Amino acid sequence: MERESMEFDVVIVGGGPAGLSAACRLMQAAKEKEQEITVCVVEKGSEVGAHILSGAVFEPKALNELFPNWKELGAPLNTEVAGDDIFMFGSETKATKVPNMFVPKTMHNEGNYIISLGNLCRWLGEQAEQLGVEIFPGFAAAETVYNDDGSVKGILIGDMGISESGEQKDSYMPGMELHAKYTLFAEGCRGHLGKELQERFDLNEGRSPQHYGLGIKELWTIPSDQHQQGKVVHTAGWPLDNGATGGGFLYHIEDNQVVCGLIVDLNYSNPYLSPFDEFQRYKHHPEIAKYLDGGTRVSYGARAIAKGGLNSLSKMSFPGGLLIGCDAGTLNFAKIKGSHTAMKSGMIAADVIVEELAKGEEAASELSQYAAAFESSWLYEELYSSRNFGAAMHKFGTTLGGAYNMVDQNIFGGKLPFNIKDESLDHAQLKLASESQEINYPKPDGKLSFDKLSSVFLSNTNHEEDQRCHLTLKDASIPLTVNMEKWAEPAQRYCPAGVYEIIEDNGEQRFQINGQNCVHCKTCDIKDPSQNITWVTPEGAGGPNYPNM
């Protein structure tokens, strides 16, 4: 069908730290070179920041470069880190504080800030608009549009007003094509268009497989006498003692609030493990409960993270565009931080694009010089020095892997002459249910621990109910005929939002998808052992609406 289209110099998919930093830097660099360019950011959330979820202890290195006067401009960095504690949890009651000398220096947070990344992105969106960027919130990039020569031409905004049965409703509005000389894909971890581009252009050739974690987070208001503004707590060990690794966190932000969360590595082996329920019992550990007792839970959310590091980083350029930020895998897992690295990847992209646009008709389709610019930056140096961090933990375990990383980071600055790679696939690590121990999780007490549905309610998640399901199955029979028989259908446990259920109906089992619950974490697209689930965008503005997350 013929569609309306709009033309830009650059289209950016995603209003997160990578996309918005690229947008701001594009306008700054163009002004410095006295060029006029047009830039558009498409954001699927109802507003910029609505779908953004991160811890977050934020390193301001990239922000200092992008806006040296960010304090005067009112950037929402209000709580500087005042102290770090790292604990090894040996059981549901035991905790051992790790002496500072044994903590990898990448985990030290002097000069960093505890922030809401969603609020920082809202602020970055304001700066981008003031610089002349057009931002379209509430519009989902549904498809990539290609030129006849196979290069990327732009993106297609998803149709609105299509019923679950595929019929056009009274509210139907066809999607528009946005064309650009260069399109930047900044969708975050496991972006569905980024995933397609990686396959189409073989961007992962010669790379280790990407590795993922699922981060689950809650925002709490706690009694003032339990609050220590600026305090950062990280934990390892319990409750992840069921063939799983990861770690917890609790950060004291302003206004008597704390953020508490758990990251579960998605290479876990027990199909009965539920990351959500692991997090709920985590909060009962005395070292965590002492801060949360008597408090009120304010918000809830979940998001996958790409933590494979440099060895898993995609090639970022292809004809017509770039993958940036967590769409490519720029997170530094040794620091448990990806915001500053995502921002820098977008800023490098902006400088390369402005240089290329200045060539006019002679501008190249593929920005192959991006790789050299990336490798000459502090971003590459940072990722290189921490390239072995995650793989060492996977291969040697928390204790030995942690010891290796302490030596590598603290003594050799990440320059030990080894390159440890993890070539395993996260989704292929599940053992058969018949070989695994069932896990009986305690019932939530309604004070520290809660159920999935009340949690999803606090994420302000909403989707138009009469629309096509955005969680698609390649084969609708697999959940019951394969996954249920082999792994007791783990989707009903790995999803932190209660999207997938096995329903008993007159003695028959039925696989039910509650798509309206989806918080867009992408775990199902990653962890499904049959790789049968594909996450695609729902109608624009659907999904969570995270406040202060």
XYZ file of C-alpha atoms in Angstrom, residues 85-323:
239
model
C 28.817 -1.440 50.807
C 29.179 -4.842 49.151
C 27.918 -7.976 50.887
C 28.138 -11.676 50.187
C 24.891 -13.265 51.315
C 25.625 -16.797 52.531
C 22.021 -17.678 53.383
C 18.650 -16.088 54.040
C 20.069 -14.618 57.253
C 23.875 -14.498 56.824
C 25.784 -11.596 55.306
C 29.515 -10.928 55.097
C 30.704 -7.454 54.183
C 33.450 -7.575 51.555
C 36.505 -5.517 52.591
C 37.092 -2.587 50.273
C 40.519 -3.869 49.207
C 38.918 -6.995 47.721
C 36.288 -5.121 45.725
C 37.091 -4.661 41.997
C 37.752 -0.969 41.470
C 35.085 -0.920 38.750
C 32.541 -1.322 41.573
C 33.684 1.839 43.367
C 31.281 4.746 42.904
C 33.042 7.881 44.115
C 31.831 10.848 42.058
C 28.781 9.000 40.727
C 25.119 9.815 41.313
C 22.031 7.810 42.228
C 19.392 8.884 39.728
C 16.163 8.048 37.984
C 17.309 7.311 34.436
C 13.768 7.938 33.242
C 13.913 11.481 34.620
C 17.348 12.033 33.090
C 15.952 10.966 29.715
C 13.014 13.344 30.141
C 15.539 16.117 30.732
C 17.652 15.050 27.742
C 14.489 15.116 25.639
C 13.873 18.716 26.685
C 17.443 19.656 25.757
C 17.084 17.928 22.390
C 13.881 19.797 21.566
C 15.475 23.111 22.526
C 18.283 22.289 20.095
C 15.763 21.702 17.296
C 15.184 17.931 17.390
C 11.673 16.697 16.603
C 10.507 14.050 19.087
C 7.488 11.844 18.384
C 6.442 10.033 21.594
C 3.717 7.426 21.451
C 4.741 6.110 18.024
C 6.288 2.667 17.689
C 8.822 1.849 14.960
C 7.265 -1.387 13.692
C 9.412 -2.196 10.665
C 12.647 -1.219 8.966
C 12.231 0.197 5.451
C 14.881 -0.671 2.862
C 16.068 0.871 -0.376
C 16.214 -1.167 -3.577
C 19.942 -1.729 -3.018
C 19.264 -3.287 0.386
C 20.422 -0.346 2.475
C 18.256 1.006 5.279
C 15.921 3.764 4.116
C 14.184 4.461 7.415
C 11.397 3.020 9.508
C 7.657 2.410 9.365
C 5.507 3.647 12.222
C 3.079 0.903 13.240
C -0.549 1.094 12.190
C -2.983 2.169 14.898
C -6.509 0.844 15.298
C -6.096 -2.771 14.119
C -8.276 -5.216 16.062
C -7.112 -8.513 17.530
C -8.646 -10.272 14.527
C -6.746 -8.001 12.117
C -9.695 -5.811 11.111
C -9.528 -2.044 10.813
C -11.425 -0.363 13.659
C -13.081 3.073 13.537
C -9.899 4.437 15.111
C -7.677 3.045 12.324
C -4.728 5.220 11.350
C -2.156 3.869 8.883
C 1.479 4.124 9.862
C 3.760 6.640 8.196
C 7.215 5.985 6.789
C 10.076 8.102 8.118
C 12.968 8.224 5.650
C 16.494 9.364 6.453
C 19.983 9.477 5.067
C 20.994 7.640 8.252
C 18.862 5.771 10.778
C 20.142 5.134 14.292
C 18.642 2.207 16.182
C 18.720 2.874 19.922
C 15.928 0.594 21.144
C 17.748 -0.708 24.197
C 18.490 -4.337 25.017
C 17.114 -6.886 22.483
C 15.520 -4.271 20.264
C 13.273 -6.083 17.825
C 14.479 -4.074 14.808
C 18.081 -4.328 15.991
C 17.699 -8.094 16.218
C 16.446 -8.170 12.614
C 19.331 -5.986 11.433
C 21.898 -8.179 13.184
C 20.584 -11.163 11.249
C 20.155 -9.385 7.901
C 23.641 -7.850 7.864
C 25.480 -10.593 9.832
C 26.505 -8.054 12.454
C 27.300 -10.756 15.020
C 29.663 -12.716 12.792
C 32.840 -13.576 14.694
C 31.381 -12.338 17.986
C 30.553 -14.342 21.095
C 26.826 -14.747 21.710
C 25.231 -11.928 23.659
C 24.521 -12.679 27.322
C 21.653 -11.247 29.282
C 20.334 -10.584 32.735
C 16.857 -9.682 33.930
C 16.746 -6.684 36.241
C 13.712 -6.320 38.512
C 13.343 -3.102 40.483
C 11.047 -1.470 43.007
C 10.889 2.091 44.314
C 10.060 2.468 48.022
C 9.376 5.304 50.425
C 10.845 4.365 53.806
C 10.860 5.835 57.337
C 13.299 8.730 57.627
C 15.284 7.094 60.432
C 16.082 4.169 58.081
C 17.172 6.397 55.211
C 20.821 7.244 54.467
C 20.846 9.443 51.377
C 23.648 8.513 48.976
C 24.235 5.033 50.389
C 24.834 2.277 47.802
C 24.502 -1.421 48.684
C 25.357 -4.298 46.320
C 25.016 -7.974 47.147
C 25.997 -11.351 45.700
C 25.063 -14.898 46.650
C 21.719 -15.774 48.229
C 18.965 -16.109 47.054
C 20.567 -17.160 43.758
C 21.683 -20.590 44.844
C 19.636 -22.675 42.408
C 22.078 -22.901 39.522
C 21.797 -19.160 38.964
C 24.032 -16.121 39.307
C 23.410 -12.418 39.566
C 23.242 -9.838 42.319
C 21.091 -7.426 44.256
C 21.156 -3.714 44.928
C 19.645 -1.094 47.214
C 20.273 2.608 46.640
C 19.183 5.486 48.904
C 18.009 8.393 46.757
C 16.460 11.674 47.855
C 13.089 12.259 49.582
C 13.334 9.251 51.929
C 13.173 6.857 49.016
C 15.215 3.798 48.086
C 15.374 1.643 44.973
C 15.759 -2.070 45.524
C 16.357 -4.679 42.855
C 17.776 -8.005 41.763
C 19.558 -8.927 38.527
C 19.263 -12.588 37.551
C 21.599 -13.813 34.824
C 19.496 -15.449 32.114
C 21.865 -18.390 31.722
C 20.319 -20.096 34.748
C 19.688 -23.834 34.449
C 16.701 -24.691 36.645
C 13.438 -24.299 34.682
C 11.529 -23.969 37.954
C 13.384 -20.778 38.892
C 11.280 -17.604 38.954
C 13.330 -14.386 38.913
C 10.326 -12.471 40.257
C 9.947 -14.767 43.256
C 13.687 -14.777 43.887
C 13.483 -10.999 44.160
C 10.490 -11.117 46.489
C 12.300 -13.364 48.951
C 15.509 -11.333 48.557
C 13.786 -8.420 50.271
C 13.320 -10.532 53.410
C 17.073 -10.791 54.031
C 17.781 -8.842 57.258
C 20.382 -6.666 55.533
C 17.709 -5.486 53.064
C 14.587 -5.713 55.238
C 16.064 -3.350 57.836
C 15.661 -0.528 55.324
C 12.303 -1.565 53.831
C 10.403 -2.491 57.021
C 7.569 -0.040 57.602
C 7.990 1.427 54.116
C 5.603 1.684 51.188
C 6.214 0.263 47.743
C 5.669 2.995 45.130
C 6.558 1.486 41.768
C 7.671 -1.745 40.094
C 9.328 -2.630 36.803
C 11.571 -5.066 34.968
C 13.937 -4.923 32.001
C 16.493 -7.232 30.409
C 20.096 -6.044 30.148
C 22.719 -7.028 27.554
C 25.828 -7.796 29.588
C 28.130 -9.753 27.276
C 30.527 -6.828 26.953
C 33.118 -6.242 24.247
C 33.369 -9.876 23.141
C 29.623 -9.902 22.390
C 29.377 -6.395 20.945
C 27.783 -6.339 17.493
C 29.327 -4.688 14.502
C 27.561 -1.354 14.768
C 27.507 -0.043 11.192
C 25.567 -1.264 8.161
C 24.383 0.404 4.954
C 22.120 3.284 5.951
C 22.618 3.367 9.686
C 24.069 2.311 13.020
C 23.191 0.263 16.071
